[in-house]
Each structure stands twice: as structure tokens, then as C-alpha cells.
mmCIF file of C-alpha atoms and ligand atoms in Angstrom:
data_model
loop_
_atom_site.group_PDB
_atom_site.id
_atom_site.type_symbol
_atom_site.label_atom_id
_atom_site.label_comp_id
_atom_site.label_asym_id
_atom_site.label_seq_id
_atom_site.Cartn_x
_atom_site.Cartn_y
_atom_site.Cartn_z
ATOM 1 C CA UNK A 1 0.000 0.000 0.000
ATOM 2 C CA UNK A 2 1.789 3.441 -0.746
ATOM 3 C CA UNK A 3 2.148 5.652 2.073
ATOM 4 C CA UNK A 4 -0.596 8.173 0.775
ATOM 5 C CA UNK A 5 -3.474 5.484 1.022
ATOM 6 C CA UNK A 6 -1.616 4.008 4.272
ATOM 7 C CA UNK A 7 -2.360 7.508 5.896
ATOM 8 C CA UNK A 8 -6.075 7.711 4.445
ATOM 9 C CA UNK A 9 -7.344 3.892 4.648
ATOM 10 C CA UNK A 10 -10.475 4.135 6.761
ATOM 11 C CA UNK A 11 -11.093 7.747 6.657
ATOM 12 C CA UNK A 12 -14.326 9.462 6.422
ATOM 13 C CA UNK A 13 -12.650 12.438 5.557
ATOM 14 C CA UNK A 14 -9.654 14.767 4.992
ATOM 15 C CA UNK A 15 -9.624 18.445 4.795
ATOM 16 C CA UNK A 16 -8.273 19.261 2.847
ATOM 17 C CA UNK A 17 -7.170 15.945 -0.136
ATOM 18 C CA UNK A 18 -4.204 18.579 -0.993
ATOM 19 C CA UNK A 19 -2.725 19.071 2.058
ATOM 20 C CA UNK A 20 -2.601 15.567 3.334
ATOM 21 C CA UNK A 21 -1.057 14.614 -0.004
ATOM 22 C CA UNK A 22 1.779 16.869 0.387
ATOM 23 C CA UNK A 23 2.372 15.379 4.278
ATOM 24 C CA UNK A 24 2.028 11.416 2.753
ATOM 25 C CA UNK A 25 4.856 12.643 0.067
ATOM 26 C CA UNK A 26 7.275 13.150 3.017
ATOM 27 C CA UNK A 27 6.097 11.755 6.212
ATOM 28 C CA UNK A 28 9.104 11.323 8.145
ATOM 29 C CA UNK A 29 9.179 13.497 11.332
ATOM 30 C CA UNK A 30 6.635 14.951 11.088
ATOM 31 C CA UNK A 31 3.886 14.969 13.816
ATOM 32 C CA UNK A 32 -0.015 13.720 14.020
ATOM 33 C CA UNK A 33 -1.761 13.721 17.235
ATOM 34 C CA UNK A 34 -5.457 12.550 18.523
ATOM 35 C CA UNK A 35 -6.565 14.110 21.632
ATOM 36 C CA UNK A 36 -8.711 12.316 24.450
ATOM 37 C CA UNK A 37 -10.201 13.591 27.195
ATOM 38 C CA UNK A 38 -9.162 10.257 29.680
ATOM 39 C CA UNK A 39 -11.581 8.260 30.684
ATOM 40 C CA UNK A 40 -10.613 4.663 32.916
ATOM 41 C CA UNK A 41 -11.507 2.130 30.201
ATOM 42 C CA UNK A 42 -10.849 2.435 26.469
ATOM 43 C CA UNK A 43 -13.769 1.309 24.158
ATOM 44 C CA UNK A 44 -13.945 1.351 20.969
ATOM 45 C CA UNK A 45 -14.579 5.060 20.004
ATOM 46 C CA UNK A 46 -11.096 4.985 21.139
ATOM 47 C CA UNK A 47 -9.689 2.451 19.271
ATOM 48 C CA UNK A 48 -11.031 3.572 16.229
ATOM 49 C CA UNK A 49 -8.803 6.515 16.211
ATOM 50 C CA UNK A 50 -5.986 4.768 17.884
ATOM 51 C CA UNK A 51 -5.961 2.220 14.682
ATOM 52 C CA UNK A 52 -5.253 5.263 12.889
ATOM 53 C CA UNK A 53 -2.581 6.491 14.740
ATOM 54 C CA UNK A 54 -0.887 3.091 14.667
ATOM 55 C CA UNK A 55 -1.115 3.278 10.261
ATOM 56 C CA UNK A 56 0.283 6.976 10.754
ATOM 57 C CA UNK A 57 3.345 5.294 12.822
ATOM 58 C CA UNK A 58 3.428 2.679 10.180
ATOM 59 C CA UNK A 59 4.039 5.268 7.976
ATOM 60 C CA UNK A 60 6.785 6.957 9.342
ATOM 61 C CA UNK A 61 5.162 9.502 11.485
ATOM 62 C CA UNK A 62 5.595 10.574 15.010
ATOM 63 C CA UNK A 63 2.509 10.228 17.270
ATOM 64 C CA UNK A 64 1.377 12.456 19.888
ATOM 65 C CA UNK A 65 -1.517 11.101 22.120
ATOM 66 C CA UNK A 66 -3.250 14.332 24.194
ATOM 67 C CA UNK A 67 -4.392 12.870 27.760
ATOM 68 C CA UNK A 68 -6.753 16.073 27.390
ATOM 69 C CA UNK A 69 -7.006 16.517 31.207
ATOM 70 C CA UNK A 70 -7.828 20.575 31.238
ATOM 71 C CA UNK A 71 -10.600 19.655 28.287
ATOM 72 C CA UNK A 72 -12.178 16.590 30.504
ATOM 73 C CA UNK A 73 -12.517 19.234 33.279
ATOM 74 C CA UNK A 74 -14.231 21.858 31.309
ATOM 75 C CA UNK A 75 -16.431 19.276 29.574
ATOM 76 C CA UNK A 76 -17.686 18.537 33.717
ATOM 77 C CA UNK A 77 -16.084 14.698 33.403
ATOM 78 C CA UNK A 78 -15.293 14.823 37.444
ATOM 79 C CA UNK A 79 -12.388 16.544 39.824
ATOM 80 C CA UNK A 80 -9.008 17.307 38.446
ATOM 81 C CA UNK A 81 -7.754 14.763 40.807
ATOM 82 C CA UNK A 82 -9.973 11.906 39.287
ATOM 83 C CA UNK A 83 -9.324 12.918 35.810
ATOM 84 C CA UNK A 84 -5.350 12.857 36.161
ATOM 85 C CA UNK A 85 -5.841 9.090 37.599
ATOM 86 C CA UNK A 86 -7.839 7.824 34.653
ATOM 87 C CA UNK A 87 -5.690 9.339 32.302
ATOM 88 C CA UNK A 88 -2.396 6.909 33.749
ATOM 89 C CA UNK A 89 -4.835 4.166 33.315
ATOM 90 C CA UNK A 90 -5.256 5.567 29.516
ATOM 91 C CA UNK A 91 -1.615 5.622 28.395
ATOM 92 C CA UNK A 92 -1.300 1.775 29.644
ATOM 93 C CA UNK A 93 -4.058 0.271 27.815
ATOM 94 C CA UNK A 94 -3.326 1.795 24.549
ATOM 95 C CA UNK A 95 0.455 0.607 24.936
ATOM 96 C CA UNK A 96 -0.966 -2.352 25.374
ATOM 97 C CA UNK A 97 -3.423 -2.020 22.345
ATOM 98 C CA UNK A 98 -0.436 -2.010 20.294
ATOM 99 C CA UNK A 99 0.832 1.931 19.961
ATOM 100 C CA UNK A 100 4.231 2.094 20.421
ATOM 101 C CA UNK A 101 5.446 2.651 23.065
ATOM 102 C CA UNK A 102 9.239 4.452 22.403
ATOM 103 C CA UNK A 103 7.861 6.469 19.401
ATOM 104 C CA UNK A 104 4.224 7.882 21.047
ATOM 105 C CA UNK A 105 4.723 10.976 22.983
ATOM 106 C CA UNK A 106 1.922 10.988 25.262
ATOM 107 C CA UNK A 107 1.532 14.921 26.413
ATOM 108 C CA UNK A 108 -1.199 15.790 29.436
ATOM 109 C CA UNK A 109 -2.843 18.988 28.820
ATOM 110 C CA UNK A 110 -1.936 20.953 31.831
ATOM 111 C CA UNK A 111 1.332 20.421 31.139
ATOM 112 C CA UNK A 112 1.450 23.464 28.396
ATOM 113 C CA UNK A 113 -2.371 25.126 28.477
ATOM 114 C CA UNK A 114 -1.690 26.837 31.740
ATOM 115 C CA UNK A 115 1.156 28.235 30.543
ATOM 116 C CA UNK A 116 1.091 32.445 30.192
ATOM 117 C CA UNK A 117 1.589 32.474 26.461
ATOM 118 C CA UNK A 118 -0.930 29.800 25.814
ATOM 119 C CA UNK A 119 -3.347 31.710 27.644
ATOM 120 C CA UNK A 120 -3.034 35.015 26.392
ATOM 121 C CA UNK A 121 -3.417 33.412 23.304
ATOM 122 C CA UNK A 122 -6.764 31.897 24.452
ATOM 123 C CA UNK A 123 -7.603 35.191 25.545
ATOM 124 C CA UNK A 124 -7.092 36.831 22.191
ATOM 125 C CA UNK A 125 -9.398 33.877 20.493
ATOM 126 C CA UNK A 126 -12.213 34.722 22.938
ATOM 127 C CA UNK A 127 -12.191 38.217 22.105
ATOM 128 C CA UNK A 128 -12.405 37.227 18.339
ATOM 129 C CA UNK A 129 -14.790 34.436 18.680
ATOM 130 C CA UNK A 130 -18.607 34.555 19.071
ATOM 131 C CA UNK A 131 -20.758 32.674 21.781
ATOM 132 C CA UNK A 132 -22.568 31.022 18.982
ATOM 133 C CA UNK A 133 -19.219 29.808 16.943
ATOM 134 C CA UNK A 134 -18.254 28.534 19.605
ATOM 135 C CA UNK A 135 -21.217 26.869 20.519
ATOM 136 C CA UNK A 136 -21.775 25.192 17.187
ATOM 137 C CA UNK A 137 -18.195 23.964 17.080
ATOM 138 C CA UNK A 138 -18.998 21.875 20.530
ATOM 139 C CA UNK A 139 -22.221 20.286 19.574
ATOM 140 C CA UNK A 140 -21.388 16.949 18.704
ATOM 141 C CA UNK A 141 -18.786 16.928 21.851
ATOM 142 C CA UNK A 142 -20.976 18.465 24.718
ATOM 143 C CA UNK A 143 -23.762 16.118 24.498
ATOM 144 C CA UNK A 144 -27.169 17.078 26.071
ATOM 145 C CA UNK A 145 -25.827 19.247 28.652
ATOM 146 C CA UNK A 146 -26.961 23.084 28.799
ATOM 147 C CA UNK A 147 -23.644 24.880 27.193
ATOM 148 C CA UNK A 148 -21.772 26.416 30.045
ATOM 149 C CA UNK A 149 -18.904 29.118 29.415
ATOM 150 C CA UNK A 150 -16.445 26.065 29.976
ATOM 151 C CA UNK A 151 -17.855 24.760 26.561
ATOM 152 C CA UNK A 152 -16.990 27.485 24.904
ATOM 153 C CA UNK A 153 -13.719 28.003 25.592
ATOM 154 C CA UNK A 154 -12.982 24.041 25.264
ATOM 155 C CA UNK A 155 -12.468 23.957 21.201
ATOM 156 C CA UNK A 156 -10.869 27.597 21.278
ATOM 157 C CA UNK A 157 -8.007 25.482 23.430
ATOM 158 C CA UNK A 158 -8.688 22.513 21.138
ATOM 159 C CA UNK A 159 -7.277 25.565 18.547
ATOM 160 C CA UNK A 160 -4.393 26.077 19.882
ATOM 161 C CA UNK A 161 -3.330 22.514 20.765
ATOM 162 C CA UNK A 162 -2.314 21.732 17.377
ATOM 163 C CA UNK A 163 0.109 24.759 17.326
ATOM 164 C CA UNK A 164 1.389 24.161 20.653
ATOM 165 C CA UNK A 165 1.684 20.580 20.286
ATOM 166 C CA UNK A 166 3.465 21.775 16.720
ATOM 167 C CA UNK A 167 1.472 19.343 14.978
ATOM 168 C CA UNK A 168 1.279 18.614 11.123
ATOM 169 C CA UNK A 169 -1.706 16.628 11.284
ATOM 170 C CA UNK A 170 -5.231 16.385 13.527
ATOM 171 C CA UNK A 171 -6.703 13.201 13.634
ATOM 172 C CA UNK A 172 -10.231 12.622 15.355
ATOM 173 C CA UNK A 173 -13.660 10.980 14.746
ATOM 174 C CA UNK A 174 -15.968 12.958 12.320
ATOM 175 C CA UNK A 175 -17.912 14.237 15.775
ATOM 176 C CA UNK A 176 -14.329 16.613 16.051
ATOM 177 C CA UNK A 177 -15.172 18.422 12.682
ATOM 178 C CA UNK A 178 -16.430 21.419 13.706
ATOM 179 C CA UNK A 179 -13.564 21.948 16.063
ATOM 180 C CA UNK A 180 -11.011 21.620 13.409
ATOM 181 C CA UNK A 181 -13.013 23.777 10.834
ATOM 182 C CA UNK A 182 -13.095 26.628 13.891
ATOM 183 C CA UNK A 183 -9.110 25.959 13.972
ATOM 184 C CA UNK A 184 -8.745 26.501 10.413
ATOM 185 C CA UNK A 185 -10.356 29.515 10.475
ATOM 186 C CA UNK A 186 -9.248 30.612 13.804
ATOM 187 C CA UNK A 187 -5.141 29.615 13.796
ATOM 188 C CA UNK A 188 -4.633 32.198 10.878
ATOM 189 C CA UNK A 189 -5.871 35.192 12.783
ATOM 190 C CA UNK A 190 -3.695 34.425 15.416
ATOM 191 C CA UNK A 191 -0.620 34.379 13.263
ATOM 192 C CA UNK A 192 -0.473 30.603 13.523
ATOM 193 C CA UNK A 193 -0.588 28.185 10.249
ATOM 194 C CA UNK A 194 -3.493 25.989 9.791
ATOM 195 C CA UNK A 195 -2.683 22.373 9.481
ATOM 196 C CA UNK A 196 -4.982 19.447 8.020
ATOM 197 C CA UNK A 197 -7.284 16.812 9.719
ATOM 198 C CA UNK A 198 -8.180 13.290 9.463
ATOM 199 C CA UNK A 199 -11.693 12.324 10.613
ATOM 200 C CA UNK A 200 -12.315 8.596 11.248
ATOM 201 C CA UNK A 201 -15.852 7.294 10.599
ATOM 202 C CA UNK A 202 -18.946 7.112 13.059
ATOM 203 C CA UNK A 203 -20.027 3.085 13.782
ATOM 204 C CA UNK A 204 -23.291 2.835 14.073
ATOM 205 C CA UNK A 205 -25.139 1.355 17.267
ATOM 206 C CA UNK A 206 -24.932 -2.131 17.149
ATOM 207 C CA UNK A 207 -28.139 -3.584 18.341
ATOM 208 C CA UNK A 208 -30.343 -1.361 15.938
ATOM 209 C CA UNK A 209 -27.720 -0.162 13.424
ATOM 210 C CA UNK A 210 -28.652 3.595 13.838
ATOM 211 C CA UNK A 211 -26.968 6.358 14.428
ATOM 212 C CA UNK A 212 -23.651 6.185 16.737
ATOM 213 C CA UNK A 213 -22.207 3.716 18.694
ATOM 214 C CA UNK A 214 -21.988 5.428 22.197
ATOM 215 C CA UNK A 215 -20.355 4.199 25.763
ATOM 216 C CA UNK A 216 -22.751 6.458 27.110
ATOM 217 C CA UNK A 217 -26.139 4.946 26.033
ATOM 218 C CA UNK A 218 -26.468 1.583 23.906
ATOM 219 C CA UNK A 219 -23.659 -0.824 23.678
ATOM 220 C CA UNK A 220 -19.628 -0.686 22.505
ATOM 221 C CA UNK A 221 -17.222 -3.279 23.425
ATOM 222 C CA UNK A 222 -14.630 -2.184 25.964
ATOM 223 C CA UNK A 223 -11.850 -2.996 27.623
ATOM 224 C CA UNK A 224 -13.636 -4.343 30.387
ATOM 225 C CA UNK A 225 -15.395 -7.122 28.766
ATOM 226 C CA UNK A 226 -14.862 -10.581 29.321
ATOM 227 C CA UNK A 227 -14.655 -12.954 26.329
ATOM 228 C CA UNK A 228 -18.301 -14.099 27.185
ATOM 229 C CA UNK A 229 -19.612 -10.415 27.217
ATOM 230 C CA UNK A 230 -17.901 -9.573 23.206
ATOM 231 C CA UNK A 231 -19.191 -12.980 22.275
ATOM 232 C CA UNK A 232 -23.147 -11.591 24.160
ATOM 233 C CA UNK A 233 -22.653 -7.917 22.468
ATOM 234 C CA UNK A 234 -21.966 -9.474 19.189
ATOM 235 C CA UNK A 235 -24.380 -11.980 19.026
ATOM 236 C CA UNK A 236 -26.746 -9.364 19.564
ATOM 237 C CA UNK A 237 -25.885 -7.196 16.857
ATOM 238 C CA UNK A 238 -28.288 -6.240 14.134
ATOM 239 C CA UNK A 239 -26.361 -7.978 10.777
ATOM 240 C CA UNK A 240 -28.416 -8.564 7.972
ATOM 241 C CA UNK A 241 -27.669 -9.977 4.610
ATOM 242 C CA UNK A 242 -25.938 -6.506 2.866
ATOM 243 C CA UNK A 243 -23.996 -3.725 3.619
ATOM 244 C CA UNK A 244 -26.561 -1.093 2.972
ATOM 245 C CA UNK A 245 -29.846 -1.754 4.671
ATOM 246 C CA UNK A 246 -32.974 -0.019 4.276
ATOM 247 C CA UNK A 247 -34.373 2.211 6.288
ATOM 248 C CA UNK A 248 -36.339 1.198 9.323
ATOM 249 C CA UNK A 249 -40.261 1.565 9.129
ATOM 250 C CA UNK A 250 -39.728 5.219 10.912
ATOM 251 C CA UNK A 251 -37.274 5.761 7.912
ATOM 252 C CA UNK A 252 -33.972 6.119 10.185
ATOM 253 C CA UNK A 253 -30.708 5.354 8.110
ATOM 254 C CA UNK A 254 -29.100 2.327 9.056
ATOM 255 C CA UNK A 255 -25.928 1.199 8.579
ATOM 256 C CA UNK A 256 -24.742 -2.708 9.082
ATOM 257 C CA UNK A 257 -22.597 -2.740 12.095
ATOM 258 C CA UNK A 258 -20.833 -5.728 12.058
ATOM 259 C CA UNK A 259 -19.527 -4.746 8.725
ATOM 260 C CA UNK A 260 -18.362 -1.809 10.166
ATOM 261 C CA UNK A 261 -16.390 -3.585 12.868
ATOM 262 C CA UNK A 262 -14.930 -5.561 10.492
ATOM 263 C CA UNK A 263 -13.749 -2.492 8.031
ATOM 264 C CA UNK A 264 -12.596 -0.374 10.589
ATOM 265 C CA UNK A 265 -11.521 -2.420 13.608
ATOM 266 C CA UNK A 266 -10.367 -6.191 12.811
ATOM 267 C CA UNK A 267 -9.294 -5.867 8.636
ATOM 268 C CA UNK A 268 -6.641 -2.875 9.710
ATOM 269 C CA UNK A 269 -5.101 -4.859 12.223
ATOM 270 C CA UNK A 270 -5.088 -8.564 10.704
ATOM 271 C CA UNK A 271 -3.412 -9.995 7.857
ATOM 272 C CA UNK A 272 -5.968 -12.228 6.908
ATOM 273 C CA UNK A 273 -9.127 -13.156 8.774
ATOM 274 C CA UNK A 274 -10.460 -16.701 9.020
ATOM 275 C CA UNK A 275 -14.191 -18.253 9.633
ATOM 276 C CA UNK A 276 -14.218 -21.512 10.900
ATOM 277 C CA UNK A 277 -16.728 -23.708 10.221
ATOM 278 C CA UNK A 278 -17.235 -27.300 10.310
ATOM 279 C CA UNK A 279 -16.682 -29.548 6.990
ATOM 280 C CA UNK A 280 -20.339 -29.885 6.613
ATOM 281 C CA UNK A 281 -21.052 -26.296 6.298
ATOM 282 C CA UNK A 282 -18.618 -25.745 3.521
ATOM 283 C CA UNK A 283 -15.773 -25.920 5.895
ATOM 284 C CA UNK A 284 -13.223 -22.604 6.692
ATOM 285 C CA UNK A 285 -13.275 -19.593 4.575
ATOM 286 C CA UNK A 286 -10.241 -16.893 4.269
ATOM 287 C CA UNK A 287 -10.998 -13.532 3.550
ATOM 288 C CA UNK A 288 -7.442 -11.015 3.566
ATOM 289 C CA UNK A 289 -9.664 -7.910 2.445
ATOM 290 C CA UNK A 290 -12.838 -6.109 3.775
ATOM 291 C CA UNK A 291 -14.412 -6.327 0.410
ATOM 292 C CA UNK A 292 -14.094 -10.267 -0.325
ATOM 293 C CA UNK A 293 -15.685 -10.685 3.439
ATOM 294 C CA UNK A 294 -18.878 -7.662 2.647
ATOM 295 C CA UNK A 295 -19.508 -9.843 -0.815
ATOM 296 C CA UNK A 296 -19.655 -13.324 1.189
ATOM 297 C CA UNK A 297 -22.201 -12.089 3.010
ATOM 298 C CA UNK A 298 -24.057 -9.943 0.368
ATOM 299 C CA UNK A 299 -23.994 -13.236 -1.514
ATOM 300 C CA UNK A 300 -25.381 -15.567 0.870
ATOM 301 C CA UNK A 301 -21.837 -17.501 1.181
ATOM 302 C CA UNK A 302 -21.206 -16.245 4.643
ATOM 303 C CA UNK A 303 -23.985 -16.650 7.112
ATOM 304 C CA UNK A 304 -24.773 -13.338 9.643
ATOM 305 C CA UNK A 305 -23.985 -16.050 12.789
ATOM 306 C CA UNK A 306 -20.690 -16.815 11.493
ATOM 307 C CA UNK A 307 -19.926 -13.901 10.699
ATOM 308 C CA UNK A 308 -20.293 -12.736 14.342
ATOM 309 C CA UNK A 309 -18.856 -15.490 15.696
ATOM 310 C CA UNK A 310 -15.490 -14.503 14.072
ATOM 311 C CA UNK A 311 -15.928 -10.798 15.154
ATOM 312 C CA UNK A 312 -16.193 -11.676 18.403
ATOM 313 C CA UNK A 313 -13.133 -13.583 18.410
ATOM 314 C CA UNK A 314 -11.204 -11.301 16.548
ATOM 315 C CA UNK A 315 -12.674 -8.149 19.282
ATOM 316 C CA UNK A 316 -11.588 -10.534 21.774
ATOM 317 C CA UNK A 317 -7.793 -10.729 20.433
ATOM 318 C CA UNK A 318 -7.461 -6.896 19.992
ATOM 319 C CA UNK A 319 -8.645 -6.420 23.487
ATOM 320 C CA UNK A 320 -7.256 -9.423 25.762
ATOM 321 C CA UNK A 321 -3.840 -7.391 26.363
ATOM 322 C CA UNK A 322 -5.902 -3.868 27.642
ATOM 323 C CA UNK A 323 -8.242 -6.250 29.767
ATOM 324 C CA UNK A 324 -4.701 -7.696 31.161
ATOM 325 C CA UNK A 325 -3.461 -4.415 32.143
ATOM 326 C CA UNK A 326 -6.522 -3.286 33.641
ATOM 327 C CA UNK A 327 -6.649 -5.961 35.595
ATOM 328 C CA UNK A 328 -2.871 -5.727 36.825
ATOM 329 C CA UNK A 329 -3.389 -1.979 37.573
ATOM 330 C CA UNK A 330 -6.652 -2.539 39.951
ATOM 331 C CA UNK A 331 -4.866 -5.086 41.404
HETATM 332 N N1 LIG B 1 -12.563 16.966 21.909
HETATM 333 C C1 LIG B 1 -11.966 15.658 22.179
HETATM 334 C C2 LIG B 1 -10.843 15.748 23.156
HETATM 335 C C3 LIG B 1 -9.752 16.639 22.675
HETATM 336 C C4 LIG B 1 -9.214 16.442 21.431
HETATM 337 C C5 LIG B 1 -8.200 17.212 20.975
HETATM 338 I I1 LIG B 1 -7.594 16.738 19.099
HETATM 339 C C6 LIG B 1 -7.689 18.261 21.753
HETATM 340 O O1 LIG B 1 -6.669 19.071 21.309
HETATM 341 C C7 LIG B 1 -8.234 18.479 22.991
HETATM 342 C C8 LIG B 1 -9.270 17.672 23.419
HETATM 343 C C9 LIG B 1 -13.084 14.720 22.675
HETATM 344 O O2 LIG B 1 -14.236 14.975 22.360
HETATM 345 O O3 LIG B 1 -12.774 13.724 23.328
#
């Protein structure tokens, strides 16, 4: 794969094509980051974008992982105390979820957004920036909580992470869009250069296929689950026959979720992927591309049930070294 699709596999979108071209034509050194506020268990929302950060290392970049401390805080996720405690328990799972560990720089928040020059700077973005700018830049981030001035100034920091973290790249789900259209606008005015973003794709929710997969309501897959819970989660998963189904009868989109874990989740991380299955049945089948695996199934060759029953076991792989080190760190 040339380094240019490396960088893009699995995107939803990069803004803009041009200037992610020009990074994928010389990508040593230079620097992508993804920032999370920490939470104690990775799910995963998480490991979507952390698959992406492990193709950007692939391809020669350096990695910065944001344990976005300061932004948890403002966003009302708990004390400062608790916050800084989840975050250690952050940086060991996704070692163990395969980033690496000598070339990711993993940067807390507070250690440069308290500093005077950052926050004159943030002062000199608030006076530029209207309440309702702001506001629409936060909406997919804030959830259904009334907007408090803490919301607003959370993606004018978000700004001016990517100069201070002198970053060449922004990675983040598509829900971090409006953020990084706000920085490209915003970075300029402060005399700063705008850089381009990577958004990774939504999943849908995997009992109904709708919408997004949240930790908050509905189901994900986390680093907490046993191999019996994937296997229960997965099982449960809406899968029909085809990677675009219809509508359901109140006309909501849906998407085919255990497709989507496939695509984004097992196919990036695993040469080939194999569904076992008895002799009778037609015996094992190989599949070493997302595509080959979507037609078996659009085709009737690969039944929905074994289809989840190698998700699950694949889910189970990615995650059994996490669930180790959670375990080991609670002891
Ligand atoms: N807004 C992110 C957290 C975050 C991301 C970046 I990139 C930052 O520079 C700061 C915070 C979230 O919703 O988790």
C-alpha cells in the first residue's frame, strides 16, 4: 500500500485531499496527534482513532496522544484529581493495544495550556470568537448538557493545541469536525498556520444499526469485557444480509454494524481473517480484504452467525492485552 493510502485507509474524511497529499509525500518526522479527554476504560470510540494512529506510525510519522485533562474538566467529566488518575490508566491500555510505546509521545494537557503564552493566546481567540461559533463547534462533543462558558472556551483550546503541540496533522472521529473547521479559520488570525485533519468514521449502534455507537447509552465493546460479554454484544448485533440496509419503518438510516467492525476495527489490524466452520457447512473460509468478506455475506456464502462469531473472536484478540493491564493496575 503506498504511504498516501496508508495515511487515508479508513477515513471518512480529509480536509483538505491537498494538504494531506503533500504530508504522505514526506512523512518522516513529522507529527499527528489525537486528543482524548481520559476516561478509565478504552472502548472502541477509542480504538477507532488509535488504529489510525498506529497506520500513521506505520508510515513513518511521530505520534502524539493528548491525555486532554484541562478539556475533561471543562467538559464537567469529574475533579481534576480523578481525571489525572484515569488518564495513567489511559496511556497503559493503549500501549498495550499495540501503539508504540518508544515512538508515542503521550503529552497531558496541563502540562502546556496553563502556561502564560498559551493563555493570552486563548484570551485573544475569545475576544475574536462569538458565543454562537463557539457553541456550534462543541455540539457533537458536549452532548445534552446546557452549554456552560467552559464549553466554549474548550475547542478555542482545542485551537491552539495543534500549534502548541506543533502538529502537522489532527486526527479525530468525524464528531471533532467542527472543532477543526473553527481551527482553520481561527489559527490564521492568530498568526499561527493551519494544518490538516483526518476524521475517522462514526459506527453505528450495534443492536439497531442507527446512528452512533456510544459508551454512554447503547452498547460498545470495551476494555472491560470478558470474552463471554464480546461474544453476548456481538451476538446481539443487528447484521443482515448486505452492507446497505434499508431504512427502518420510521425511515432512520441504518448502517450494518458488524460490517463496520470488520472495516474499521479487525481488517486494519489482521493480515488475513479466518471463519471456521465445520466440513459440513462448507468448511473454513479466508478472507485477507474487507471487500471479499462484505460480498460473502451480500452473496449468501457467509452466514450473519458466522460472521459474528469470528468478530467476536477477533474483538476478543485486539482487546485481551488492555483487559490484562486493567486488571494488573486494579490489582
Ligand atoms: N474533543 C476531544 C478531546 C480533545 C481532542 C483534541 I484533538 C484536543 O486538542 C483536545 C481535546 C473529545 O471529544 O474527546
Amino acid at each position: 500500500m503506498d504511504t498516501y493510502d496508508l495515511i487515508t485507509q479508513n477515513a471518512e474524511e480529509v480536509v483538505t485531499d491537498e494538504e494531506v497529499r503533500e504530508l504522505a509525500a514526506d512523512p518522516g518526522g513529522k507529527r499527528a496527534y489525537v486528543g482524548y479527554e481520559p476516561s478509565g476504560v478504552l472502548h472502541l470510540g477509542h480504538l477507532l482513532t488509535a488504529n489510525k494512529l498506529i497506520d500513521l506510525q506505520e508510515a513513518g510519522m511521530e505520534v502524539v496522544v493528548l491525555l486532554a485533562d484541562v478539556h475533561a474538566y471543562l467538559n464537567g467529566k469529574g475533579t481534576f484529581e480523578e481525571i489525572r488518575d484515569t488518564a495513567e490508566q489511559m496511556k497503559a491500555q493503549f500501549i498495550a493495544y499495540g501503539l508504540d510505546e518508544e515512538s508515542t509521545e503521550f503529552v497531558y494537557g496541563s502540562e502546556f495550556q496553563l502556561d502564560e503564552e498559551y493563555t493570552l493566546d486563548l484570551h485573544e481567540l475569545e475576544l475574536s470568537t462569538t458565543m454562537n461559533r463557539a457553541q456550534r463547534a462543541m455540539a457533537e462533543i458536549q452532548g445534552d448538557e446546557t452549554a456552560k462558558v467552559s464549553h466554549l472556551v474548550y475547542p478555542l483550546m482545542q485551537t491552539l493545541d495543534i500549534e502548541y503541540l506543533d502538529l502537522d496533522l489532527a486526527v479525530g472521529g468525524l464528531d471533532q469536525r467542527k472543532v477543526h473547521m473553527l481551527a482553520r479559520e481561527k489559527l490564521p488570525e492568530v498568526d499561527y498556520e493551519v494544518r490538516p485533519a483526518l476524521h475517522t468514521p462514526i459506527v453505528a449502534d450495534l443492536t439497531s444499526g442507527e446512528g452512533k455507537m456510544s459508551s454512554s447509552e447503547g452498547i460498545t465493546i470495551s476494555m472491560e469485557d470478558s470474552t463471554e460479554d464480546v461474544e453476548e454484544k456481538v451476538n446481539s448485533a443487528y447484521c443482515p444480509p448486505t452492507r446497505d440496509p434499508e431504512p427502518d419503518e420510521d425511515g432512520n438510516e441504518r448502517e450494518n454494524p458488524v460490517l463496520e467492525l470488520f472495516e474499521y476495527h479487525v481488517f486494519p489490524r489482521f493480515e488475513e481473517i479466518v471463519v471456521e466452520r465445520p466440513e459440513k457447512y462448507g468448511g473454513d473460509l479466508t478472507y485477507e480484504t474487507y471487500e471479499s468478506l462484505a460480498a460473502d455475506l451480500e452473496s449468501g456464502e457467509l452466514h450473519p452467525a458466522d460472521a459474528k462469531g469470528t468478530l467476536a473472536s477477533y474483538l476478543d484478540e485486539l482487546i485481551a492485552p488492555g483487559r490484562e493491564k486493567l486488571r494488573e493496575l486494579r490489582g
